[in-house]
Amino acid sequence: MEVVLKEIVIHVSHLTKFYGRLLALDHIDFDVKEGEIFGFLGPNGAGKTTTIRLLTGLSKPTDGNASILGFDINTEITEVKKRVGVVPEFSNLYDELSALDNLLFVAQLYGVPRLARRKKAEDLLKTFGLFERKDSPFRMFSHGMKRALTIAAALIHDPKIVFLDEPTVGLDVVAARSLRNLIGNLRQQGVTLFITTHYLEEADILCDRIAILVKGRIVKIDTPKALKAATEEESVIEFSFAELSSTLIHDISDKLPEAKLVVMDYNKVRIHGGMPGKIYDNVCQLIREKGIEIQSVNSIRPTLEDAFIKITGLSPTVMSIEKGGK
Amino acid sequence: MWMDDFRGIYYIVLKDMKTYYLKPPAISWGIVFPVAWILAFYLRNPRSFEDLVPGLIAMTILFSTTAAEAVVINFELRLGSLERLLLSPISLSAVLLGKVLGGAIFGLIMSTIITIGSVVVLGLYPNLFYLILIIIPSLLAFSSLGALLCVLVREVFEAQTLLNLPRFLMIFLCGVIRPVSSMPAALEYIAYGMPLTYTINGLWQSFSASPGTMILIDAMALMGFFILFIFPATKLLYRKFE
């Protein structure tokens, strides 16, 4: 489906946030258009959640400004809050209340008219497959169901924009896929989505455009396709070894000074750039001398991960570090 | 905007009543503890128990409001639900006021039960207007004191521990057990720096045969404490989410 992009609904200009002496966001600028799924991609601590907190009024910027649907976040935050929905990283509805009562309470806070509240809540429960459990307390729900209800709560007042902070974090594969489908459906309903994630694959699948955020600064904004295209001009060969030591990595780097070597896993390396034939010959010769076995060799089509590595210079492993350093 | 805030306060109070009033910490510190103290005093000396009624009602207000605040604020701070309230189109002050009223209504229920029980069992004839005049600002003052201390910590047990410091200080210094006038001058000055003294003074007047107009000063002093506590509480909560 082709999405017709319209006017700018989020405009961010020089947005900056200090926590004490720590610079969490450093003069970031970006725009999000109506109907777009805009992704904020970066490792933990990059400033993704801080951006959402500033844009939704949970925190005040130290400097800079932003407007959402034409309303200034510094002076008209109540108007902004009426028009946006927020799905926080942690599902924070009320354990003691049932699914239906949680949605009704959020509807009351947002001033959804009395007559429309119950119908809207029940419709959302049906959409998210939770209607049969409408009277169950929130605490009895699985992690995936809690995420789904938290998203439903963010939609109860028909927001024009929904902010989703790490929507699939902690979910199993099936629940994450189901949630991504739901997010895709929201876009079809015309909702603008602002998603933060540290999952590269998720950003690639869901987003129309991605801003890559590192240490509080946006280093690149583009479509996933354009980001990947930037790495297509160079070859990428992936080797899997039976055993990968730091000496071997060092020796390969010495032998291929024109190429960039990235360690992907405990036994995998990717070699970016250079002449593929020469790289293959040199690596094979080296490992024959060392008596190490090659398990596989693949020519890799560039992924968003490759683009991320090239743009940020970071190892992809930093993206798999969860909050708290786990 | 005012309408949004009023609506928010109303629904926060309703939700807190439904969600938190029967939580174990609210029951143990807000109901069981004051009732146990009242029974202990009654069993020790049933004949002069009448003299202790104002102090015991005041203590009930103090414990029930502050215990409820620890539950309505710290459960939500811990689970992140308070953040959800702040995401809605309601000001932070309105959210905190909703929380303070939630504690105050819990205290109102408890103090009403204890007052009616005392009046019926002991055959007392308090001035109802004076009772209302002193109990309402007391509920607000102690609930906002609870809010102020509760926003400093995260866990409910931390809040209850922190609250015990002013609670016990006030029980012993403000005339619950012994009249303030019979204390050494230095302690008397300290007592008048604490809200419970004004609650007990006001309640004494409500239960006396010829109440005076001093109750107005007690009520105003309690409203002063309410303002004194609610502003820094709002500021601290704001800083927590800054």
XYZ file of N, CA, C and O in Angstrom, chain B residues 18-132:
460
model
N -11.172 2.852 44.917
C -11.482 1.505 44.448
C -10.260 0.589 44.519
O -10.356 -0.592 44.822
N -9.103 1.167 44.227
C -7.897 0.350 44.055
C -7.117 0.147 45.340
O -6.565 -0.930 45.563
N -7.027 1.181 46.169
C -6.019 1.127 47.239
C -6.541 1.070 48.672
O -5.766 0.782 49.575
N -7.820 1.402 48.886
C -8.265 1.518 50.283
C -8.189 0.197 51.053
O -8.093 0.211 52.277
N -8.241 -0.909 50.351
C -8.182 -2.190 51.065
C -6.811 -2.854 50.952
O -6.667 -4.042 51.214
N -5.804 -2.085 50.583
C -4.437 -2.634 50.533
C -3.940 -2.851 51.972
O -4.201 -2.017 52.847
N -3.205 -3.933 52.218
C -2.747 -4.224 53.585
C -2.056 -3.050 54.303
O -2.370 -2.800 55.467
N -1.164 -2.282 53.665
C -0.532 -1.191 54.424
C -1.536 -0.116 54.872
O -1.389 0.471 55.940
N -2.574 0.110 54.056
C -3.592 1.098 54.442
C -4.392 0.573 55.624
O -4.717 1.326 56.550
N -4.691 -0.725 55.607
C -5.482 -1.307 56.699
C -4.661 -1.345 57.992
O -5.126 -0.929 59.046
N -3.393 -1.809 57.886
C -2.615 -1.985 59.123
C -2.267 -0.644 59.777
O -2.446 -0.483 60.980
N -1.786 0.317 58.983
C -1.380 1.599 59.574
C -2.534 2.587 59.701
O -2.529 3.439 60.590
N -3.516 2.472 58.827
C -4.597 3.460 58.805
C -5.802 3.056 59.621
O -6.596 3.905 60.028
N -5.984 1.737 59.859
C -7.171 1.282 60.605
C -6.759 0.538 61.882
O -7.117 0.934 62.983
N -5.969 -0.528 61.708
C -5.645 -1.388 62.861
C -4.867 -0.618 63.935
O -5.186 -0.705 65.123
N -3.881 0.160 63.493
C -3.037 0.846 64.475
C -3.825 1.838 65.346
O -3.771 1.753 66.575
N -4.603 2.773 64.752
C -5.361 3.693 65.616
C -6.376 2.977 66.498
O -6.536 3.325 67.667
N -7.028 1.957 65.934
C -8.035 1.230 66.725
C -7.359 0.532 67.917
O -7.873 0.536 69.040
N -6.174 -0.050 67.680
C -5.452 -0.726 68.761
C -5.073 0.267 69.865
O -5.215 -0.039 71.060
N -4.653 1.452 69.485
C -4.293 2.481 70.482
C -5.524 2.888 71.293
O -5.458 3.021 72.505
N -6.623 3.077 70.582
C -7.858 3.498 71.265
C -8.281 2.428 72.280
O -8.597 2.727 73.439
N -8.251 1.171 71.856
C -8.624 0.078 72.761
C -7.684 0.011 73.957
O -8.123 -0.210 75.095
N -6.383 0.210 73.691
C -5.403 0.151 74.776
C -5.704 1.235 75.821
O -5.712 0.958 77.030
N -5.998 2.432 75.363
C -6.315 3.523 76.296
C -7.621 3.237 77.046
O -7.734 3.505 78.243
N -8.588 2.699 76.324
C -9.891 2.438 76.939
C -9.762 1.374 78.028
O -10.294 1.520 79.136
N -9.044 0.296 77.717
C -8.923 -0.802 78.671
C -8.115 -0.386 79.907
O -8.358 -0.860 81.009
N -7.167 0.531 79.672
C -6.325 0.971 80.789
C -7.133 1.819 81.783
O -6.995 1.658 82.988
N -7.965 2.704 81.263
C -8.706 3.573 82.167
C -10.049 3.981 81.550
O -10.208 5.084 81.018
N -11.042 3.095 81.600
C -12.318 3.386 80.934
C -13.047 4.610 81.513
O -13.786 5.267 80.807
N -12.797 4.940 82.802
C -13.563 6.023 83.435
C -13.200 7.402 82.896
O -14.070 8.241 82.708
N -11.897 7.627 82.691
C -11.514 8.961 82.189
C -11.233 8.943 80.684
O -10.543 9.804 80.164
N -11.782 7.940 80.009
C -11.544 7.806 78.562
C -12.095 8.996 77.779
O -11.542 9.394 76.748
N -13.167 9.582 78.307
C -13.830 10.712 77.652
C -12.834 11.847 77.347
O -12.899 12.479 76.300
N -11.906 12.046 78.310
C -10.927 13.129 78.143
C -9.957 12.870 76.985
O -9.332 13.802 76.469
N -9.830 11.605 76.652
C -8.857 11.262 75.593
C -9.465 11.280 74.186
O -8.749 11.183 73.193
N -10.799 11.403 74.115
C -11.475 11.282 72.805
C -10.934 12.265 71.752
O -10.588 11.850 70.640
N -10.799 13.564 72.046
C -10.281 14.475 70.998
C -8.901 14.049 70.493
O -8.651 14.047 69.287
N -8.021 13.670 71.428
C -6.672 13.259 71.038
C -6.688 12.000 70.186
O -5.937 11.885 69.207
N -7.565 11.073 70.530
C -7.608 9.810 69.786
C -8.239 9.994 68.399
O -7.818 9.353 67.436
N -9.207 10.890 68.298
C -9.765 11.180 66.956
C -8.672 11.845 66.104
O -8.486 11.505 64.935
N -7.939 12.780 66.731
C -6.860 13.460 65.996
C -5.808 12.452 65.529
O -5.337 12.504 64.387
N -5.470 11.504 66.419
C -4.477 10.490 66.052
C -4.993 9.607 64.904
O -4.250 9.231 64.005
N -6.276 9.325 64.944
C -6.881 8.523 63.865
C -6.756 9.271 62.528
O -6.409 8.680 61.505
N -7.042 10.571 62.555
C -6.925 11.376 61.325
C -5.481 11.323 60.825
O -5.220 11.078 59.638
N -4.552 11.517 61.757
C -3.123 11.530 61.381
C -2.699 10.203 60.743
O -2.112 10.181 59.652
N -3.010 9.110 61.413
C -2.545 7.812 60.906
C -3.274 7.393 59.629
O -2.654 6.884 58.698
N -4.577 7.579 59.586
C -5.316 7.092 58.417
C -4.957 7.881 57.158
O -4.745 7.279 56.095
N -4.849 9.200 57.260
C -4.533 9.982 56.050
C -3.117 9.682 55.554
O -2.910 9.445 54.367
N -2.160 9.666 56.485
C -0.773 9.468 56.049
C -0.560 8.034 55.532
O 0.175 7.824 54.568
N -1.222 7.057 56.185
C -1.086 5.666 55.714
C -1.652 5.541 54.298
O -1.070 4.875 53.434
N -2.781 6.193 54.059
C -3.389 6.128 52.721
C -2.500 6.808 51.685
O -2.365 6.323 50.554
N -1.863 7.913 52.063
C -0.976 8.601 51.111
C 0.173 7.696 50.669
O 0.541 7.660 49.500
N 0.737 6.977 51.659
C 1.857 6.083 51.325
C 1.414 5.050 50.297
O 2.190 4.668 49.406
N 0.165 4.613 50.402
C -0.331 3.598 49.463
C -0.635 4.227 48.103
O -0.170 3.741 47.069
N -1.407 5.327 48.101
C -1.837 5.885 46.805
C -0.674 6.508 46.026
O -0.698 6.543 44.800
N 0.349 6.962 46.726
C 1.485 7.562 46.003
C 2.576 6.535 45.714
O 3.019 6.388 44.577
N 2.986 5.782 46.740
C 4.174 4.943 46.533
C 3.913 3.683 45.712
O 4.803 3.221 44.995
N 2.698 3.134 45.778
C 2.386 2.012 44.874
C 2.543 2.471 43.432
O 3.051 1.767 42.584
N 2.083 3.686 43.168
C 2.105 4.182 41.787
C 3.494 4.632 41.367
O 3.847 4.523 40.195
N 4.267 5.138 42.322
C 5.641 5.512 41.972
C 6.431 4.267 41.600
O 7.216 4.250 40.657
N 6.199 3.198 42.384
C 6.949 1.958 42.164
C 6.559 1.306 40.830
O 7.411 0.837 40.086
N 5.277 1.290 40.516
C 4.812 0.596 39.303
C 4.833 1.495 38.062
O 4.579 1.031 36.962
N 5.115 2.771 38.253
C 5.154 3.686 37.101
C 3.779 4.199 36.706
O 3.628 4.861 35.679
N 2.750 3.864 37.498
C 1.392 4.298 37.130
C 1.212 5.805 37.307
O 0.389 6.420 36.631
N 1.985 6.388 38.212
C 1.899 7.839 38.403
C 2.306 8.558 37.115
O 1.753 9.590 36.748
N 3.276 7.958 36.436
C 3.732 8.512 35.159
C 2.591 8.486 34.144
O 2.443 9.404 33.343
N 1.794 7.431 34.203
C 0.643 7.343 33.295
C -0.321 8.495 33.538
O -0.845 9.088 32.606
N -0.543 8.808 34.825
C -1.449 9.931 35.138
C -0.886 11.231 34.573
O -1.613 12.070 34.068
N 0.443 11.375 34.658
C 1.064 12.622 34.195
C 1.087 12.720 32.667
O 1.297 13.794 32.122
N 0.882 11.592 31.990
C 0.814 11.631 30.521
C -0.545 12.132 30.035
O -0.687 12.544 28.893
N -1.536 12.059 30.908
C -2.879 12.502 30.505
C -2.961 14.043 30.599
O -2.104 14.660 31.231
N -3.969 14.635 29.965
C -4.014 16.116 29.929
C -4.454 16.737 31.249
O -5.459 17.446 31.328
N -3.711 16.440 32.290
C -4.004 16.952 33.633
C -2.693 17.498 34.186
O -1.642 16.878 33.996
N -2.757 18.616 34.906
C -1.516 19.180 35.436
C -0.981 18.327 36.584
O -1.733 17.585 37.231
N 0.308 18.454 36.835
C 0.943 17.697 37.922
C 0.328 18.067 39.274
O 0.100 17.202 40.119
N 0.004 19.362 39.460
C -0.609 19.772 40.733
C -1.962 19.105 40.920
O -2.322 18.728 42.040
N -2.707 18.954 39.816
C -4.026 18.319 39.925
C -3.866 16.842 40.273
O -4.643 16.299 41.059
N -2.858 16.198 39.695
C -2.612 14.786 40.012
C -2.303 14.649 41.507
O -2.880 13.805 42.204
N -1.440 15.524 42.017
C -1.069 15.441 43.431
C -2.263 15.780 44.328
O -2.486 15.125 45.352
N -3.055 16.769 43.911
C -4.237 17.118 44.690
C -5.223 15.939 44.727
O -5.838 15.664 45.768
N -5.349 15.240 43.612
C -6.190 14.037 43.579
C -5.693 13.012 44.585
O -6.479 12.390 45.304
N -4.374 12.863 44.657
C -3.782 11.910 45.600
C -4.024 12.355 47.048
O -4.305 11.534 47.917
N -3.892 13.665 47.297
C -4.101 14.191 48.649
C -5.570 13.992 49.061
O -5.863 13.574 50.185
N -6.485 14.246 48.126
C -7.902 14.057 48.449
C -8.230 12.587 48.683
O -9.061 12.254 49.531
N -7.545 11.709 47.947
C -7.734 10.268 48.154
C -7.390 9.884 49.590
O -8.124 9.128 50.233
N -6.283 10.415 50.106
C -5.879 10.155 51.492
C -6.837 10.804 52.472
O -7.193 10.230 53.502
N -7.276 12.016 52.131
C -8.165 12.757 53.032
C -9.512 12.042 53.177
O -10.067 11.980 54.282
N -10.014 11.483 52.080
C -11.326 10.799 52.163
C -11.207 9.504 52.988
O -12.095 9.176 53.775
N -10.071 8.820 52.834
C -9.836 7.628 53.665
C -9.845 8.041 55.140
O -10.473 7.393 55.986
N -9.158 9.143 55.440
C -9.118 9.660 56.811
C -10.496 10.089 57.293
O -10.850 9.896 58.460
N -11.279 10.676 56.386
C -12.634 11.121 56.747
C -13.504 9.925 57.144
O -14.226 9.972 58.148
N -13.383 8.854 56.361
C -14.181 7.651 56.672
C -13.798 7.127 58.066
O -14.649 6.873 58.915
N -12.484 7.013 58.297
C -12.014 6.471 59.584
C -12.384 7.378 60.755
O -12.869 6.909 61.785
N -12.155 8.689 60.594
C -12.432 9.596 61.713
C -13.937 9.693 61.981
O -14.355 9.854 63.122
N -14.751 9.562 60.931
C -16.205 9.586 61.128
C -16.640 8.370 61.947
O -17.441 8.490 62.882
N -16.074 7.214 61.586
C -16.439 5.988 62.326
C -16.041 6.127 63.804
O -16.839 5.844 64.701
N -14.811 6.590 64.032
C -14.329 6.710 65.421
C -15.133 7.768 66.186
O -15.502 7.572 67.348
N -15.442 8.884 65.525
C -16.198 9.954 66.195
C -17.609 9.475 66.541
O -18.058 9.622 67.687
N -18.273 8.873 65.563
C -19.647 8.393 65.821
C -19.620 7.328 66.936
O -20.448 7.347 67.856
N -18.623 6.428 66.862
C -18.493 5.379 67.889
C -18.324 5.996 69.274
O -19.017 5.604 70.226
N -17.454 7.003 69.380
C -17.204 7.635 70.678
C -18.463 8.338 71.196
O -18.803 8.228 72.383
N -19.122 9.052 70.292
C -20.321 9.812 70.678
C -21.406 8.860 71.177
O -22.021 9.084 72.233
N -21.611 7.771 70.455
C -22.685 6.832 70.808
C -22.343 6.085 72.103
O -23.149 6.027 73.037
N -21.120 5.561 72.183
C -20.746 4.739 73.351
C -20.666 5.586 74.614
O -21.142 5.184 75.683
N -20.090 6.781 74.504
C -19.859 7.590 75.705
C -20.964 8.632 75.953
O -20.929 9.340 76.955
N -21.894 8.730 75.030
C -22.997 9.691 75.198
C -22.530 11.136 75.146
O -22.981 11.967 75.938
N -21.651 11.463 74.227
C -21.125 12.832 74.122
C -22.002 13.664 73.186
O -22.710 13.121 72.321
N -21.917 15.010 73.336
C -22.697 15.905 72.469
C -21.781 16.961 71.838
O -21.739 18.103 72.291
N -21.065 16.582 70.823
C -20.166 17.567 70.207
C -20.934 18.557 69.327
O -22.061 18.281 68.910
N -20.273 19.696 69.051
C -20.835 20.670 68.118
C -20.462 20.219 66.704
O -19.290 20.230 66.322
N -21.462 19.805 65.948
C -21.208 19.202 64.628
C -20.512 20.175 63.670
O -19.582 19.810 62.950
N -20.966 21.435 63.705
C -20.371 22.435 62.814
C -18.874 22.605 63.127
O -18.030 22.651 62.233
N -18.564 22.678 64.425
C -17.155 22.823 64.833
C -16.332 21.586 64.457
O -15.165 21.698 64.069
N -16.967 20.446 64.611
C -16.258 19.201 64.237
C -15.840 19.238 62.763
O -14.696 18.951 62.418
N -16.819 19.617 61.925
C -16.533 19.683 60.481
C -15.466 20.750 60.220
O -14.531 20.525 59.443
